[in-house]
XYZ file of C-alpha atoms in Angstrom:
600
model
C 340.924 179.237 126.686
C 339.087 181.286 129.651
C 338.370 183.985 127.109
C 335.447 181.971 125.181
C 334.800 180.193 128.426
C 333.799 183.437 130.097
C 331.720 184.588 126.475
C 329.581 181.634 126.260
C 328.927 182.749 130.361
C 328.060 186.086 129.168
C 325.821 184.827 126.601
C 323.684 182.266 128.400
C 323.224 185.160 131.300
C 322.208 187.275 128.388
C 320.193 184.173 127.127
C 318.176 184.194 130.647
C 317.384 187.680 130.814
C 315.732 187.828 127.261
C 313.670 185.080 128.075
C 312.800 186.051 131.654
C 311.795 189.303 129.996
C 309.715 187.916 127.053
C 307.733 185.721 129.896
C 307.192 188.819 131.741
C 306.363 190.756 128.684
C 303.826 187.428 127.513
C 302.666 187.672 130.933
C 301.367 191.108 130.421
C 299.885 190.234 127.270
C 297.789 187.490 128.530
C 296.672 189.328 131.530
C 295.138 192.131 129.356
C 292.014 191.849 127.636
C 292.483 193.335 124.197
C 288.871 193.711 122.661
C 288.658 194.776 118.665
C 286.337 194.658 116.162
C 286.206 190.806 114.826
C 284.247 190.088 117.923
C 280.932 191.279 119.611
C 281.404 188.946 123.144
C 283.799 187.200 124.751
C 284.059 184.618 127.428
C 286.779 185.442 129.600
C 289.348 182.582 129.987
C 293.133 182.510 130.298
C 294.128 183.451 134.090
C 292.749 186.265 136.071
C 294.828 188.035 138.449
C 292.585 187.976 141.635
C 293.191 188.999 145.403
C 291.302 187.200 148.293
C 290.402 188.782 151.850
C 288.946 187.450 154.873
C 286.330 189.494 157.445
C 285.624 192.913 156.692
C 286.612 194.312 153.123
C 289.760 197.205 152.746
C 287.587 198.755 150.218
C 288.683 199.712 146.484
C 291.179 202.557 147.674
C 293.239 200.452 149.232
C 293.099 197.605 146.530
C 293.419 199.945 143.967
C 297.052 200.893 145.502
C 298.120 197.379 146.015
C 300.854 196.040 144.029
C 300.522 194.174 141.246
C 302.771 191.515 142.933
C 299.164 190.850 145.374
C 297.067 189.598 142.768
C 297.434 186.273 142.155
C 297.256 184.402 139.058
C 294.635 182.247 138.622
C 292.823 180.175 135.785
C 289.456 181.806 134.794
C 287.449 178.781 135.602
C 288.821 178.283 139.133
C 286.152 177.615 142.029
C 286.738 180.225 144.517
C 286.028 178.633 147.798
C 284.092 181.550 149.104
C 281.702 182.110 152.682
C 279.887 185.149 154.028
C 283.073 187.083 155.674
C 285.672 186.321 152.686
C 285.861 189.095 149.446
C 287.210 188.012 146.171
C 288.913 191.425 143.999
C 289.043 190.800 140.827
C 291.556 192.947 138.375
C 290.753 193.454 134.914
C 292.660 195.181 132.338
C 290.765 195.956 129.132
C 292.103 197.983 126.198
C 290.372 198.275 122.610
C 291.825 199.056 119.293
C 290.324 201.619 117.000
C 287.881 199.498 114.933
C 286.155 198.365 118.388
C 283.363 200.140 119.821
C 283.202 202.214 123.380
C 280.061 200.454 124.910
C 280.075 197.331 126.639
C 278.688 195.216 129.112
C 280.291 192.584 131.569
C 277.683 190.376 133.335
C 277.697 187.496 135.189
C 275.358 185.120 134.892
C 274.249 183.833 137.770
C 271.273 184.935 139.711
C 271.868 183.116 143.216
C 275.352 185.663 143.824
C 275.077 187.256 147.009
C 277.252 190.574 145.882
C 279.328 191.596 143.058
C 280.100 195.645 142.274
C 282.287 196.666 139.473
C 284.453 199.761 140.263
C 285.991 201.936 136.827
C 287.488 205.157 137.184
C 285.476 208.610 137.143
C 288.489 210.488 135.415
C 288.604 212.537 138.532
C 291.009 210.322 140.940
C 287.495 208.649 142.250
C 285.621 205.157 141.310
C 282.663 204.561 140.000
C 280.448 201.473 141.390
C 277.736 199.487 140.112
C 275.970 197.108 142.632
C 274.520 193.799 142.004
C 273.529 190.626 143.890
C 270.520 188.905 145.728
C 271.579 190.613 149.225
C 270.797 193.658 147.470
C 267.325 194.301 146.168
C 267.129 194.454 142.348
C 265.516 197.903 142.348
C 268.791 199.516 143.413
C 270.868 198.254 141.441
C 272.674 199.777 138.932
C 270.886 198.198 135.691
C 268.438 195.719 136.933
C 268.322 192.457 134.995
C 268.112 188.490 135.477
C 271.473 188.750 137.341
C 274.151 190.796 138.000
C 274.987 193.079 134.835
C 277.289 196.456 134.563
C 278.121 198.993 131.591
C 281.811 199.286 130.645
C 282.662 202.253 128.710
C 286.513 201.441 127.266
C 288.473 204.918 126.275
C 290.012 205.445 122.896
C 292.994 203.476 122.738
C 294.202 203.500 126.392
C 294.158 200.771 129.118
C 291.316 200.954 131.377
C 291.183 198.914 134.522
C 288.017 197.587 136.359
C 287.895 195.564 139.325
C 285.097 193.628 140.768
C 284.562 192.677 143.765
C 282.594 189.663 144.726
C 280.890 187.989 148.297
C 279.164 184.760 148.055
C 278.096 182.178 150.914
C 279.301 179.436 148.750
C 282.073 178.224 146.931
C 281.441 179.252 142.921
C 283.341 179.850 139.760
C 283.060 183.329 138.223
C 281.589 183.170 134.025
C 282.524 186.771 133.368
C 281.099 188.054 129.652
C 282.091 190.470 128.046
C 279.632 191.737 125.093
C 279.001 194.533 123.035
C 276.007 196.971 124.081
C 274.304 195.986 120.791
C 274.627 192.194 121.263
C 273.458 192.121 125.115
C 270.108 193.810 123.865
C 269.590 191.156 121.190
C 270.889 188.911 123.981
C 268.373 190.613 126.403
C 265.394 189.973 123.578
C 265.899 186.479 123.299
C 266.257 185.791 126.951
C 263.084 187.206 127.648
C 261.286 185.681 124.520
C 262.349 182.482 125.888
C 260.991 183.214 129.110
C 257.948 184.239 127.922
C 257.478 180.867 125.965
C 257.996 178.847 129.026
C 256.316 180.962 131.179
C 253.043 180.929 129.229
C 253.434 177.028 128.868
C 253.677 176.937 132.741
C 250.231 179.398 132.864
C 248.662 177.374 130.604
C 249.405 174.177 132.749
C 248.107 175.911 135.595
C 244.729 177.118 133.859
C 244.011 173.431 132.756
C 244.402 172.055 136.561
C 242.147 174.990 137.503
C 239.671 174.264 135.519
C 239.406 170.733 135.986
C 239.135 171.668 139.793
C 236.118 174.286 139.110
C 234.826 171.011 136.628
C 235.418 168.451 139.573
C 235.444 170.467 142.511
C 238.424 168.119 143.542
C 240.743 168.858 146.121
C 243.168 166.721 143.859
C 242.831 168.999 141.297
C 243.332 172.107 143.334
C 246.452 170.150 144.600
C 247.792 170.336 140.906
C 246.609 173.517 140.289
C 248.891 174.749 143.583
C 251.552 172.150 142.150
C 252.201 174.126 138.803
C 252.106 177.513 140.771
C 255.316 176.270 142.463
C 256.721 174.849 139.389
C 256.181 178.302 137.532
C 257.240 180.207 141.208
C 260.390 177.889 140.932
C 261.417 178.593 137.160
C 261.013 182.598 138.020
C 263.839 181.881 140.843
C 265.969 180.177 139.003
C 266.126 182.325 135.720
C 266.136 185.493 138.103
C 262.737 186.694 136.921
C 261.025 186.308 140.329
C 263.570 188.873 142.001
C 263.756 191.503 139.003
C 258.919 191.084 138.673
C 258.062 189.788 142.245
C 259.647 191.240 144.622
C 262.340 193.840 143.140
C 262.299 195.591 146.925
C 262.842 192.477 149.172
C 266.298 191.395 149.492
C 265.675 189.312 152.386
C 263.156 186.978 150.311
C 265.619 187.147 147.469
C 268.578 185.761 149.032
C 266.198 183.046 151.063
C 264.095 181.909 148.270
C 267.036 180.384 145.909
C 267.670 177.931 149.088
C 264.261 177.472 149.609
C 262.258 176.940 146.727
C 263.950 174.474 144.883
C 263.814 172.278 148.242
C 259.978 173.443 148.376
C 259.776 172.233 144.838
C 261.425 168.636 145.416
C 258.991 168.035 147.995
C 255.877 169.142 146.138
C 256.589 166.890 143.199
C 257.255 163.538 145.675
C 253.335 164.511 146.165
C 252.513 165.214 143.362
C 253.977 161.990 141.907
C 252.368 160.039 144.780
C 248.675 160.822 144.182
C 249.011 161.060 140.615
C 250.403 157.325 140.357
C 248.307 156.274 142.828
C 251.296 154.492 144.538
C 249.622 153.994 147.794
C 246.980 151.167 145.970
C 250.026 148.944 144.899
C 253.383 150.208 147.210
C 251.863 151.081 150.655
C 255.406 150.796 152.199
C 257.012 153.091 149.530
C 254.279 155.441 149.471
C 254.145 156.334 153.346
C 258.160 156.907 152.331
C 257.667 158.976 150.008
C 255.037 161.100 152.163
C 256.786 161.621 154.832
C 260.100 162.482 152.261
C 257.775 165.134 150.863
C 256.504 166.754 154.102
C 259.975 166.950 155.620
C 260.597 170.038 152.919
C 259.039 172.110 154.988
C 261.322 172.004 157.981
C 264.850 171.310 155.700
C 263.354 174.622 153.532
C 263.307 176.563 156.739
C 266.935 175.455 158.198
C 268.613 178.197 156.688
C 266.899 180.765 159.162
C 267.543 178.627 161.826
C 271.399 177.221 161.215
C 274.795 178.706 159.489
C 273.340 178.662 155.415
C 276.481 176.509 154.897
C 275.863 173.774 157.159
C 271.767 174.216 155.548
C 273.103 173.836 152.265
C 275.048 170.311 152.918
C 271.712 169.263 154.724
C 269.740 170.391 151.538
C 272.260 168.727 148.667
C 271.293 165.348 150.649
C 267.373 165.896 150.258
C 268.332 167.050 146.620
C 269.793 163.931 145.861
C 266.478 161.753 147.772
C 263.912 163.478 146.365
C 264.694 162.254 142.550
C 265.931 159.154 143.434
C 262.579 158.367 144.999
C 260.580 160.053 142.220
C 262.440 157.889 139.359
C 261.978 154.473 141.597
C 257.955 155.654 142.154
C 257.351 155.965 137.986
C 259.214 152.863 137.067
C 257.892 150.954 139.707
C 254.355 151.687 138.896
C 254.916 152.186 134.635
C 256.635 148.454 135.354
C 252.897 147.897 137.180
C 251.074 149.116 134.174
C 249.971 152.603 134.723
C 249.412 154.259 131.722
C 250.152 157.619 133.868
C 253.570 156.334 135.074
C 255.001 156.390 131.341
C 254.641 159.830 130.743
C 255.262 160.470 134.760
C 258.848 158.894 133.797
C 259.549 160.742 130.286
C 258.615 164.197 132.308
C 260.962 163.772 134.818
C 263.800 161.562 134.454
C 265.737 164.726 132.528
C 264.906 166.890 135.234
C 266.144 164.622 138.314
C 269.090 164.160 136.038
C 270.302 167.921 136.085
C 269.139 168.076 139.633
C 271.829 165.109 140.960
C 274.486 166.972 138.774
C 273.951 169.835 140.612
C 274.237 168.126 143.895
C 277.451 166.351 142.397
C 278.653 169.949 141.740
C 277.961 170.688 145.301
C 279.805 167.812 146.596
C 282.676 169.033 143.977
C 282.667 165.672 142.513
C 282.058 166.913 138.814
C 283.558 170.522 137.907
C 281.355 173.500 138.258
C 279.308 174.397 135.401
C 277.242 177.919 135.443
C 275.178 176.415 132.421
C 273.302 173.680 134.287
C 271.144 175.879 135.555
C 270.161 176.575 132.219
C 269.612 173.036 131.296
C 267.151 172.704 134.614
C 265.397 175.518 132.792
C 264.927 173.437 129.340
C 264.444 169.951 130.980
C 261.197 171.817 132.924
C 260.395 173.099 129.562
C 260.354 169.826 128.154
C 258.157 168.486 131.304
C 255.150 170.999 130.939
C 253.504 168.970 127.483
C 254.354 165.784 129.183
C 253.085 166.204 132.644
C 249.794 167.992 130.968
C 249.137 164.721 128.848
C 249.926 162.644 132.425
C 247.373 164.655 133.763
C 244.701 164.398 130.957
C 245.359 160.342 131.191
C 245.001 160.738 134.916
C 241.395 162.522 134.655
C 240.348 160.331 131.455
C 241.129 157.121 133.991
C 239.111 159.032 137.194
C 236.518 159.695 134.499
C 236.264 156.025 133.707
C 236.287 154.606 137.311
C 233.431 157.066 137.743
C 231.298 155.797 135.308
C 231.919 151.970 136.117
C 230.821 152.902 139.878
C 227.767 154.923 138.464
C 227.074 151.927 136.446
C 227.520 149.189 138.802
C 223.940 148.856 140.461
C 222.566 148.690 136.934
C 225.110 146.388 135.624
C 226.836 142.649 136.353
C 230.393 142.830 137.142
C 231.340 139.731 135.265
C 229.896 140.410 132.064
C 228.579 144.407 131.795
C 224.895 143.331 131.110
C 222.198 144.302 132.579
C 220.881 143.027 136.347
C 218.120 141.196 136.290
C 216.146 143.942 137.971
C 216.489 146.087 135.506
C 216.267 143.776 132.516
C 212.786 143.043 134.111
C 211.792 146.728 133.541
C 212.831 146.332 129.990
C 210.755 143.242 129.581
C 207.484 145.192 130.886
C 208.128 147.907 128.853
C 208.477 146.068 125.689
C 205.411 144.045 126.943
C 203.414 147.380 127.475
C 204.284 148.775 123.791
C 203.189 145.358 122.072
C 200.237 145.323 123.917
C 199.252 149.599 123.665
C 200.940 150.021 120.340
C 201.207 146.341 118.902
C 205.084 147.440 118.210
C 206.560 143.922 117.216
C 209.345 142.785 120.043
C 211.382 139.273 121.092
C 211.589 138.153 124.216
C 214.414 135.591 124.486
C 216.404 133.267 127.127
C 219.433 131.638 126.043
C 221.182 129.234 128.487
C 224.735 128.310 128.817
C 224.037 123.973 129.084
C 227.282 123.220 129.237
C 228.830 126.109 132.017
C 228.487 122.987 134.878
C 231.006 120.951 133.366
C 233.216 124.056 132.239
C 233.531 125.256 135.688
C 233.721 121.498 137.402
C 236.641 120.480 134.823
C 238.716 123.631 134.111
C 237.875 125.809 137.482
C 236.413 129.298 137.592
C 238.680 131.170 136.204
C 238.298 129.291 132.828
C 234.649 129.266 133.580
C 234.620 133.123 133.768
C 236.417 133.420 130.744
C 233.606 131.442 129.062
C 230.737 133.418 130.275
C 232.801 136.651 129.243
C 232.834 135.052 125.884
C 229.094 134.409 125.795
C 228.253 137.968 126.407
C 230.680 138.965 123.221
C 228.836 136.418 121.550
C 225.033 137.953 122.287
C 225.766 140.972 121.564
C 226.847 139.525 117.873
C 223.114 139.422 117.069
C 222.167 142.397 119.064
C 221.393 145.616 118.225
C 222.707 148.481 120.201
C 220.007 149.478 121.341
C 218.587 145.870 121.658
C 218.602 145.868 125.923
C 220.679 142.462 127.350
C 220.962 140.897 131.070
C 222.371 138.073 133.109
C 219.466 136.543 134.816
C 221.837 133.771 136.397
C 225.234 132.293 136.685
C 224.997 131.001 133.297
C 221.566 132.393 131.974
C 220.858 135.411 129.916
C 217.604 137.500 128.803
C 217.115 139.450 125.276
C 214.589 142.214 124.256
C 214.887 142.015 120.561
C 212.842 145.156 119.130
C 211.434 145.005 115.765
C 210.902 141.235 115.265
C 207.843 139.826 113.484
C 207.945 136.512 112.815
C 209.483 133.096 113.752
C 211.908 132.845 110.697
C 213.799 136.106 111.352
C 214.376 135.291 115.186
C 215.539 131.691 114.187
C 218.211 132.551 112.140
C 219.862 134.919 114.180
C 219.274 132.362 116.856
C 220.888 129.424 114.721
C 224.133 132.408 114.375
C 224.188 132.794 118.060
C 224.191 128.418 118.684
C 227.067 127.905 115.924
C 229.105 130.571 116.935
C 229.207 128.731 120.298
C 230.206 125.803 119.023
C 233.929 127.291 117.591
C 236.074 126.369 119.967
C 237.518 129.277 121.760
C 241.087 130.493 120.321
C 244.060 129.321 122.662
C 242.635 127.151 125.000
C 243.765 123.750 125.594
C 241.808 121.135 125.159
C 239.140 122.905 123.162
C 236.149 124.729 124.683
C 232.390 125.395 123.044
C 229.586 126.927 124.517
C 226.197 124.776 124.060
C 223.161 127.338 123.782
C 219.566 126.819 124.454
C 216.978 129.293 123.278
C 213.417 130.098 124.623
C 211.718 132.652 122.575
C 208.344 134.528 122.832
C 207.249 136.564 119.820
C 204.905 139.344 121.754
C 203.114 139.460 118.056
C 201.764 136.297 118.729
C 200.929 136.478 122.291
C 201.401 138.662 124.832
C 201.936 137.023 128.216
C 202.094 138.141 132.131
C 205.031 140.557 132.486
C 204.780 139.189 135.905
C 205.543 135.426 135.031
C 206.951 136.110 131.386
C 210.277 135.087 132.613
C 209.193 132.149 134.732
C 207.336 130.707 131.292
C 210.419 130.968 129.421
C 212.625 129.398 132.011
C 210.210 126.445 131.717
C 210.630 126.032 128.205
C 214.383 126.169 129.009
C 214.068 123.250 131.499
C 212.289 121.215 129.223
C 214.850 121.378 126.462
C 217.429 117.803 126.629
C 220.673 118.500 126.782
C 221.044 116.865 123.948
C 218.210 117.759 121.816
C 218.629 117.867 118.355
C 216.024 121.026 118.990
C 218.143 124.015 120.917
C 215.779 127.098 119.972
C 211.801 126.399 121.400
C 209.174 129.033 121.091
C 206.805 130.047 123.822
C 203.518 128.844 122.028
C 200.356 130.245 122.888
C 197.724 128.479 125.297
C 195.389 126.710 123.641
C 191.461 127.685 123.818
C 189.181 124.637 124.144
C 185.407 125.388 123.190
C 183.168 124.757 125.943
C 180.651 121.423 126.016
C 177.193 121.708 124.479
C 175.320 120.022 127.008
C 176.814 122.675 129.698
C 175.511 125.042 127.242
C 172.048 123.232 126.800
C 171.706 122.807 130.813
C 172.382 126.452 131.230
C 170.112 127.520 128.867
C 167.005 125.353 130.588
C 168.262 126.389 133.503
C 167.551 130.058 132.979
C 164.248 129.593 130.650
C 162.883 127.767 134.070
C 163.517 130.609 136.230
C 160.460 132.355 136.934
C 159.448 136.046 136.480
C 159.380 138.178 138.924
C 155.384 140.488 138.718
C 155.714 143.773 138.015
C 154.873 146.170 140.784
């Protein structure tokens, strides 16, 4: 009986050691990255095997001789809780079969990384290093590019191993890619064609505010103008353009401008959305807010001089997260108002303060890291250029129109839009002058509003207004446009009808003007009409005082019963009574019986 007892011992040892060797041996496996030819790029996922240090580096010798027992296991998209003075080593084993090719490229892609260098043997017991990173400017590295991108050239057949070393003031995850040499240059072309699209958008934005300014000479408009600078300054940062084109020599403005400009950026558009919805004229309260959110940019921008850049950042993921807040409550609150701006203000915007508070959630490591949302901050300002242009073309079309009204206000009544009565006097004189120079046949007309007394006395002003906002719609019925039109009083208006002759003409459009009065105006309850009275002069048949024209006509008006069966009078002309003949006879006597004075 101890006989089998002491096999089936033997064979479950037996069982252990095959299966602690097939983990090791599956262990292996995953840990190397075999590349072949079904493939032109890979994300690297699976575990990495990765070695931390704190303070000041050992340097790649003395990693390279570390055990293998030092590198820790760890999944590939694991945040690495990274500051200034700690070093992540990353070891990567690559091998490629015979159908894949030599040349390839591992990049990582994200611009804001303080340091990364990849180290591959020379062949010669040495390392080669390639250099990348913001701390570093982008004219000495290795290949410069967007962000941080090295050449791998795999031997035939044999493992190769590669480690990269990485510094960061932050805590990030590491996207390594791994892609052909073929495939990053079509990679390469599109990134930059995509670039150019929305960097040409952004130009164009900035061109239309500048030439509004040069139309205006605004400062509004030069505020815009500066505006879309910053927004186009901005999307360089972020896509890594603005270190590789603007300053490929300064490291120091490199590494300070990702934690700058995108708090420089907040705070410009809190002022730009202020002014453009005009939010002080109907939120004073939120408004002063929302200034004095803005301004503070410049101080919280500057902190990272001044403080640890850790302690900076937490202090700038809190004005991250108030600065869209208070631009989505400033659009709804005035779109809910009625600005026409607001709407568009809204569409442009809401996807953008969206990516921005899940980056500030990422911050806060509330959601998981994601290297990609950068990339959607990128194509949520793409989709905000064509929006925030047509915000800005309703914001000059509404200036435009407030301009005119104010031009237009000493010439015209605020109620109604017609004429003052100064001016409708001129109009009169002038037509009174042609009749009389060039007998041109004109209408001079007053048409009163009987009934606007008892309107405003039983229904108030308001419906009184409305009534007298009606009338006007109504006289310009039977107007020409260019027939000239003013409010003379509260309820009485003056016509210059051009190119009427005779009485029958005027009367008819006269008798259009009275019945249309009399339809009761839609949706009031009880029923309103307007009661006209006409006084006409036709300057063919006389041609009266220009000074006292008016005057006569108001006369006629008075005369008219309110409840005449008679509404439209005519201005008749004054009778000429021949003169008596004795007068004549006595003046005649009178001068035969004057005597004659002797010639000299």
């Amino acid at each position: 009986m101890r006989r089998p007892t002491t096999l089936r011992h033997w064979l479950s040892v037996c069982w252990i050691l095959c299966c602690l060797c097939m983990g090791a041996a599956h262990a292996q496996v995953t840990n190397r990255i075999v590349l072949d030819g079904s493939f032109s790029r890979l994300q690297i996922g699976g575990t990495l095997e990765v070695l931390t240090e704190s303070g000041t580096s050992a340097g790649i010798d003395a990693i390279s001789k570390k055990a293998r027992a030092s590198f820790s296991p760890v999944p590939a998209d694991h945040r690495f809780a990274l500051r200034e003075d700690r070093t992540v080593w990353v070891r990567l084993v690559l091998k490629k079969d015979a159908a894949a090719p030599s040349e390839w490229t591992l990049h990582v892609p994200l611009p804001y990384l303080d340091y990364a260098a990849l180290y591959q043997p020379d062949g010669k017991g040495g390392w080669n290093k390639q250099v990348a990173g913001d701390t570093i400017a982008v004219a000495q590295w290795n290949h410069p590019s967007l962000y941080p991108d090295f050449d791998i050239t795999l031997p035939e057949q044999e493992v190769h191993e590669a480690y990269l070393e990485v510094r960061n003031f932050k805590s990030i995850a590491l996207p390594l890619q791994l892609v052909t040499k073929s495939e990053r240059d079509r990679q390469r072309e599109l990134e930059n064609l995509g670039l150019g699209v929305l960097i040409g958008m952004l130009i164009m934005l900035i061109g239309v505010c500048f030439i509004h300014y040069l139309q205006s000479q605004d400062r509004a408009d030069g505020w815009y103008t500066a505006y879309a600078a910053l927004v186009l300054v901005i999307i360089a940062n972020i896509t890594g353009l603005a270190a590789l084109w603007l300053w490929p020599t300064s490291p120091l403005w490199s590494n300070f401008a990702h934690m700058a400009l995108p708090i420089l950026g907040v705070g410009g558009t809190l002022l730009f959305v202020r002014h453009i919805a005009s939010l002080d004229v109907g939120f004073p309260r939120l408004a002063k807010i929302v200034y004095a959110v803005g301004l503070t940019s410049l101080p919280v921008a500057l902190l990272s001089i001044a403080i640890d850049r850790r302690l900076a950042l937490n202090v700038n993921s809190v004005y991250l997260l108030a600065g869209p807040v208070l631009t989505i409550l400033t659009a709804t609150l005035t779109w809910r108002r009625g600005y026409a701006v607001s709407k568009w203000l809204l569409m442009a915007y809401l996807p953008q303060c969206a990516v921005v508070l899940l980056q500030v959630l990422q911050l806060w490591f509330i959601v998981p890291d994601w290297w990609q949302t950068r990339y959607l901050l990128v194509v949520a300002i793409a989709m905000m250029v064509p929006l925030l242009q047509q915000a800005l073309h309703t914001r000059i079309r509404e200036r435009r129109e407030a301009e005119e009204r104010a031009k237009a206000l000493p010439a015209q009544d605020a109620l109604t839009g017609l004429l003052t009565a100064p001016l409708l006097q001129q109009q009169v004189e002038h037509a009174l002058a042609r009749a009389r120079h060039d007998s041109e046949p004109s209408a001079i007309v007053l048409v009163d509003v009987v009934n606007f007394k008892y309107l405003r006395d039983s229904y108030g002003d308001a419906i009184a207004e409305q009534c007298l906002l009606r009338a006007a719609v109504k006289l310009h019925r039977v107007l020409r446009d260019v027939d000239p039109a003013g409010r003379l009083d509260s309820a009485r208006f003056g016509l210059v009808l051009d190119g009427v002759q005779d009485r029958q003409a005027l009367t008819e459009r006269m008798v259009r003007l009275i019945a249309s009065g009399l339809i009761p105006l839609p949706g009031l309850k009880p029923e309103v009409t307007l009661q006209f009275h006409v006084a006409c002069v036709l300057l063919s048949e006389v041609i009266p005082d220009p000074r006292t024209i008016l005057e006569e006509l108001g006369n006629v008006l008075e005369g008219i019963s309110p409840r005449t069966r008679r509404p439209i009078r005519f201005l008749e002309p004054a009778t000429t009574l021949p003169a008596p003949l004795s007068s004549m006879h006595s003046a005649h006597g009178a001068s035969s019986e004057m005597p004659t004075q002797p010639n000299v």
